[in-house]
């Protein structure tokens, strides 16, 4: 058990700390006898379920970021438009969204525009000097984009680990079947009992 704990501590991970699934090249490295097959298969199944749980959570985060990034970009483009206006520009009348079904009109005076109001989430809006607003939005966009890239990498990594464990499960199961056949060959009188044993978990 001590060696197992040490191997878990030193197990390689991806940059976000998701552990690498064990690759079963030789079943004998994981299973020394048929008595260990059931516990090994159970362990693999538990690991698959953990990866699937992480996959669902990562998909949810990725969905949220995909919806968030266009909004940040649109807000940043608006701030940059206001910064680019010249003092000789005419006043503007714009329509802006208050919520999904409610819009309002705004009168934007000629430059310079000194401050803007930004939604920060959780029904919070704050006033920012326009230069600070641009910097803040650039940082938010950069963070969200990196987060989206990390989600995509994690999803690919998680799918690979699930596939690896599914292959490992199949190899251990097939090894167990082979060992049963060998036992039947070596002990013909035990064949009926082995058949009952094989059908037991499913029946």
Short mmCIF file of C-alpha atoms in Angstrom, two decimals:
data_model
loop_
_atom_site.label_atom_id
_atom_site.label_comp_id
_atom_site.label_asym_id
_atom_site.label_seq_id
_atom_site.Cartn_x
_atom_site.Cartn_y
_atom_site.Cartn_z
CA UNK A 1 0.00 0.00 0.00
CA UNK A 2 2.89 2.39 0.75
CA UNK A 3 4.35 1.94 -2.72
CA UNK A 4 0.91 2.55 -4.24
CA UNK A 5 0.54 5.83 -2.33
CA UNK A 6 3.99 6.91 -3.46
CA UNK A 7 3.15 6.16 -7.11
CA UNK A 8 -0.03 8.21 -6.85
CA UNK A 9 1.87 11.18 -5.44
CA UNK A 10 4.38 11.12 -8.29
CA UNK A 11 1.84 10.32 -11.02
CA UNK A 12 2.22 12.66 -14.02
CA UNK A 13 -0.52 15.18 -14.69
CA UNK A 14 -1.49 17.69 -17.35
CA UNK A 15 -0.87 21.45 -16.70
CA UNK A 16 -4.16 21.73 -14.76
CA UNK A 17 -3.31 18.82 -12.47
CA UNK A 18 -5.51 16.15 -14.08
CA UNK A 19 -3.71 12.82 -13.53
CA UNK A 20 -2.61 10.59 -16.37
CA UNK A 21 -4.47 7.28 -16.57
CA UNK A 22 -2.39 4.11 -16.22
CA UNK A 23 -1.50 2.48 -19.52
CA UNK A 24 -1.71 -1.30 -19.27
CA UNK A 25 0.91 -2.74 -21.56
CA UNK A 26 1.36 -5.97 -19.61
CA UNK A 27 -1.62 -7.09 -17.56
CA UNK A 28 0.72 -8.99 -15.26
CA UNK A 29 2.08 -5.65 -14.02
CA UNK A 30 -1.35 -4.90 -12.53
CA UNK A 31 -2.82 -8.33 -11.88
CA UNK A 32 -0.77 -11.17 -10.40
CA UNK A 33 -3.67 -13.61 -10.10
CA UNK A 34 -7.31 -13.99 -11.07
CA UNK A 35 -8.24 -13.09 -7.50
CA UNK A 36 -7.19 -9.49 -8.24
CA UNK A 37 -9.17 -9.11 -11.47
CA UNK A 38 -12.43 -7.95 -9.93
CA UNK A 39 -10.83 -5.28 -7.72
CA UNK A 40 -8.68 -4.06 -10.64
CA UNK A 41 -11.68 -3.74 -12.97
CA UNK A 42 -13.60 -1.94 -10.22
CA UNK A 43 -10.70 0.47 -9.75
CA UNK A 44 -10.57 1.21 -13.48
CA UNK A 45 -14.33 1.80 -13.57
CA UNK A 46 -14.13 4.25 -10.66
CA UNK A 47 -11.36 6.14 -12.45
CA UNK A 48 -13.44 6.30 -15.64
CA UNK A 49 -16.35 7.75 -13.66
CA UNK A 50 -14.07 10.42 -12.15
CA UNK A 51 -12.76 11.41 -15.59
CA UNK A 52 -16.32 11.54 -16.93
CA UNK A 53 -17.33 13.79 -14.02
CA UNK A 54 -14.42 16.13 -14.77
CA UNK A 55 -15.35 16.06 -18.46
CA UNK A 56 -18.93 17.20 -17.74
CA UNK A 57 -17.72 20.06 -15.51
CA UNK A 58 -15.14 21.15 -18.08
CA UNK A 59 -17.77 21.12 -20.83
CA UNK A 60 -20.00 23.38 -18.71
CA UNK A 61 -17.14 25.81 -18.11
CA UNK A 62 -16.28 25.81 -21.82
CA UNK A 63 -19.90 26.55 -22.71
CA UNK A 64 -19.94 29.51 -20.33
CA UNK A 65 -16.72 30.90 -21.78
CA UNK A 66 -17.97 30.51 -25.37
CA UNK A 67 -20.97 32.65 -24.45
CA UNK A 68 -18.89 35.16 -22.47
CA UNK A 69 -16.05 35.84 -24.92
CA UNK A 70 -18.21 37.44 -27.69
CA UNK A 71 -19.83 39.76 -25.12
CA UNK A 72 -16.44 40.89 -23.82
CA UNK A 73 -15.18 41.44 -27.36
CA UNK A 74 -18.28 43.45 -28.28
CA UNK A 75 -17.89 45.65 -25.19
CA UNK A 76 -14.19 46.17 -25.89
CA UNK A 77 -14.94 47.14 -29.49
CA UNK A 78 -17.45 49.72 -28.24
CA UNK A 79 -14.94 51.22 -25.80
CA UNK A 80 -12.33 51.43 -28.55
CA UNK A 81 -14.85 53.09 -30.83
CA UNK A 82 -15.51 55.74 -28.19
CA UNK A 83 -11.78 56.28 -27.71
CA UNK A 84 -11.25 56.69 -31.45
CA UNK A 85 -13.87 59.39 -31.88
CA UNK A 86 -12.56 62.85 -32.68
CA UNK A 87 -13.67 66.06 -30.91
CA UNK A 88 -15.34 67.19 -34.15
CA UNK A 89 -17.57 64.09 -34.25
CA UNK A 90 -21.33 64.52 -34.07
CA UNK A 91 -23.32 63.30 -31.06
CA UNK A 92 -24.50 59.70 -31.30
CA UNK A 93 -27.76 58.03 -30.44
CA UNK A 94 -27.31 54.34 -29.60
CA UNK A 95 -29.54 51.49 -28.53
CA UNK A 96 -28.18 49.28 -25.79
CA UNK A 97 -29.39 46.10 -24.12
CA UNK A 98 -30.59 46.20 -20.53
CA UNK A 99 -31.51 42.50 -20.47
CA UNK A 100 -32.57 39.80 -22.91
CA UNK A 101 -35.83 41.52 -23.87
CA UNK A 102 -35.36 45.16 -22.84
CA UNK A 103 -33.44 47.84 -24.73
CA UNK A 104 -32.96 51.57 -24.15
CA UNK A 105 -31.64 54.52 -26.14
CA UNK A 106 -28.59 56.52 -25.08
CA UNK A 107 -27.40 59.93 -26.18
CA UNK A 108 -23.59 59.96 -26.52
CA UNK A 109 -22.15 63.51 -26.57
CA UNK A 110 -19.12 64.50 -28.67
CA UNK A 111 -15.69 63.43 -27.37
CA UNK A 112 -13.90 63.24 -25.12
CA UNK A 113 -15.75 60.41 -23.35
CA UNK A 114 -14.24 60.34 -19.88
CA UNK A 115 -15.89 57.31 -18.33
CA UNK A 116 -17.99 54.27 -19.12
CA UNK A 117 -20.09 51.88 -17.03
CA UNK A 118 -19.34 48.17 -17.19
CA UNK A 119 -21.40 45.21 -16.03
CA UNK A 120 -19.22 43.04 -13.78
CA UNK A 121 -21.80 40.32 -13.19
CA UNK A 122 -24.10 39.54 -10.24
CA UNK A 123 -26.11 42.69 -11.05
CA UNK A 124 -23.09 44.89 -10.38
CA UNK A 125 -22.18 47.87 -12.59
CA UNK A 126 -19.20 50.12 -11.96
CA UNK A 127 -17.93 53.32 -13.52
CA UNK A 128 -14.42 53.27 -15.02
CA UNK A 129 -12.27 55.90 -16.71
CA UNK A 130 -12.40 54.90 -20.34
CA UNK A 131 -8.67 54.09 -20.53
CA UNK A 132 -8.95 51.80 -17.50
CA UNK A 133 -12.05 50.20 -18.99
CA UNK A 134 -10.13 49.29 -22.14
CA UNK A 135 -7.29 47.77 -20.09
CA UNK A 136 -9.72 45.84 -17.91
CA UNK A 137 -11.61 44.45 -20.89
CA UNK A 138 -8.40 43.47 -22.66
CA UNK A 139 -7.31 41.52 -19.59
CA UNK A 140 -10.72 39.87 -19.23
CA UNK A 141 -10.70 38.86 -22.89
CA UNK A 142 -7.17 37.50 -22.62
CA UNK A 143 -8.06 35.49 -19.48
CA UNK A 144 -11.27 34.11 -20.98
CA UNK A 145 -9.50 33.12 -24.21
CA UNK A 146 -6.76 31.32 -22.31
CA UNK A 147 -9.41 29.63 -20.20
CA UNK A 148 -11.20 28.46 -23.33
CA UNK A 149 -7.97 27.06 -24.76
CA UNK A 150 -7.31 25.26 -21.46
CA UNK A 151 -10.81 23.77 -21.50
CA UNK A 152 -10.32 22.47 -25.03
CA UNK A 153 -6.98 20.92 -24.06
CA UNK A 154 -8.47 19.38 -20.91
CA UNK A 155 -11.43 17.91 -22.79
CA UNK A 156 -9.12 16.27 -25.31
CA UNK A 157 -6.90 15.01 -22.49
CA UNK A 158 -9.87 13.62 -20.52
CA UNK A 159 -11.23 11.77 -23.56
CA UNK A 160 -7.80 10.21 -24.09
CA UNK A 161 -7.66 9.04 -20.47
CA UNK A 162 -11.14 7.54 -20.67
CA UNK A 163 -10.17 5.66 -23.84
CA UNK A 164 -6.94 4.46 -22.20
CA UNK A 165 -8.88 3.06 -19.24
CA UNK A 166 -11.47 1.43 -21.48
CA UNK A 167 -8.64 -0.33 -23.33
CA UNK A 168 -7.06 -1.31 -19.99
CA UNK A 169 -10.38 -2.73 -18.81
CA UNK A 170 -10.71 -4.81 -21.98
CA UNK A 171 -7.16 -6.14 -21.64
CA UNK A 172 -7.62 -7.20 -18.03
CA UNK A 173 -10.96 -8.82 -18.84
CA UNK A 174 -9.50 -10.69 -21.82
CA UNK A 175 -6.54 -11.81 -19.67
CA UNK A 176 -9.00 -13.20 -17.13
CA UNK A 177 -10.87 -15.10 -19.86
CA UNK A 178 -7.58 -16.56 -21.11
CA UNK A 179 -6.63 -17.67 -17.60
CA UNK A 180 -10.00 -19.38 -17.17
CA UNK A 181 -9.51 -21.31 -20.37
CA UNK A 182 -6.05 -22.39 -19.26
CA UNK A 183 -7.47 -23.59 -15.95
CA UNK A 184 -10.15 -25.58 -17.77
CA UNK A 185 -7.48 -27.18 -19.93
CA UNK A 186 -5.29 -28.01 -16.95
CA UNK A 187 -8.22 -29.15 -14.79
CA UNK A 188 -10.98 -30.58 -17.02
CA UNK A 189 -13.13 -31.57 -14.04
CA UNK A 190 -13.34 -27.93 -12.92
CA UNK A 191 -14.81 -26.72 -16.20
CA UNK A 192 -18.40 -26.74 -15.01
CA UNK A 193 -17.53 -24.79 -11.88
CA UNK A 194 -15.56 -22.24 -13.91
CA UNK A 195 -18.51 -21.78 -16.21
CA UNK A 196 -20.73 -21.07 -13.22
CA UNK A 197 -18.14 -18.61 -11.93
CA UNK A 198 -17.92 -16.81 -15.26
CA UNK A 199 -21.67 -16.37 -15.50
CA UNK A 200 -22.05 -15.44 -11.84
CA UNK A 201 -21.39 -11.65 -12.00
CA UNK A 202 -23.76 -11.21 -14.95
CA UNK A 203 -26.44 -13.62 -13.80
#
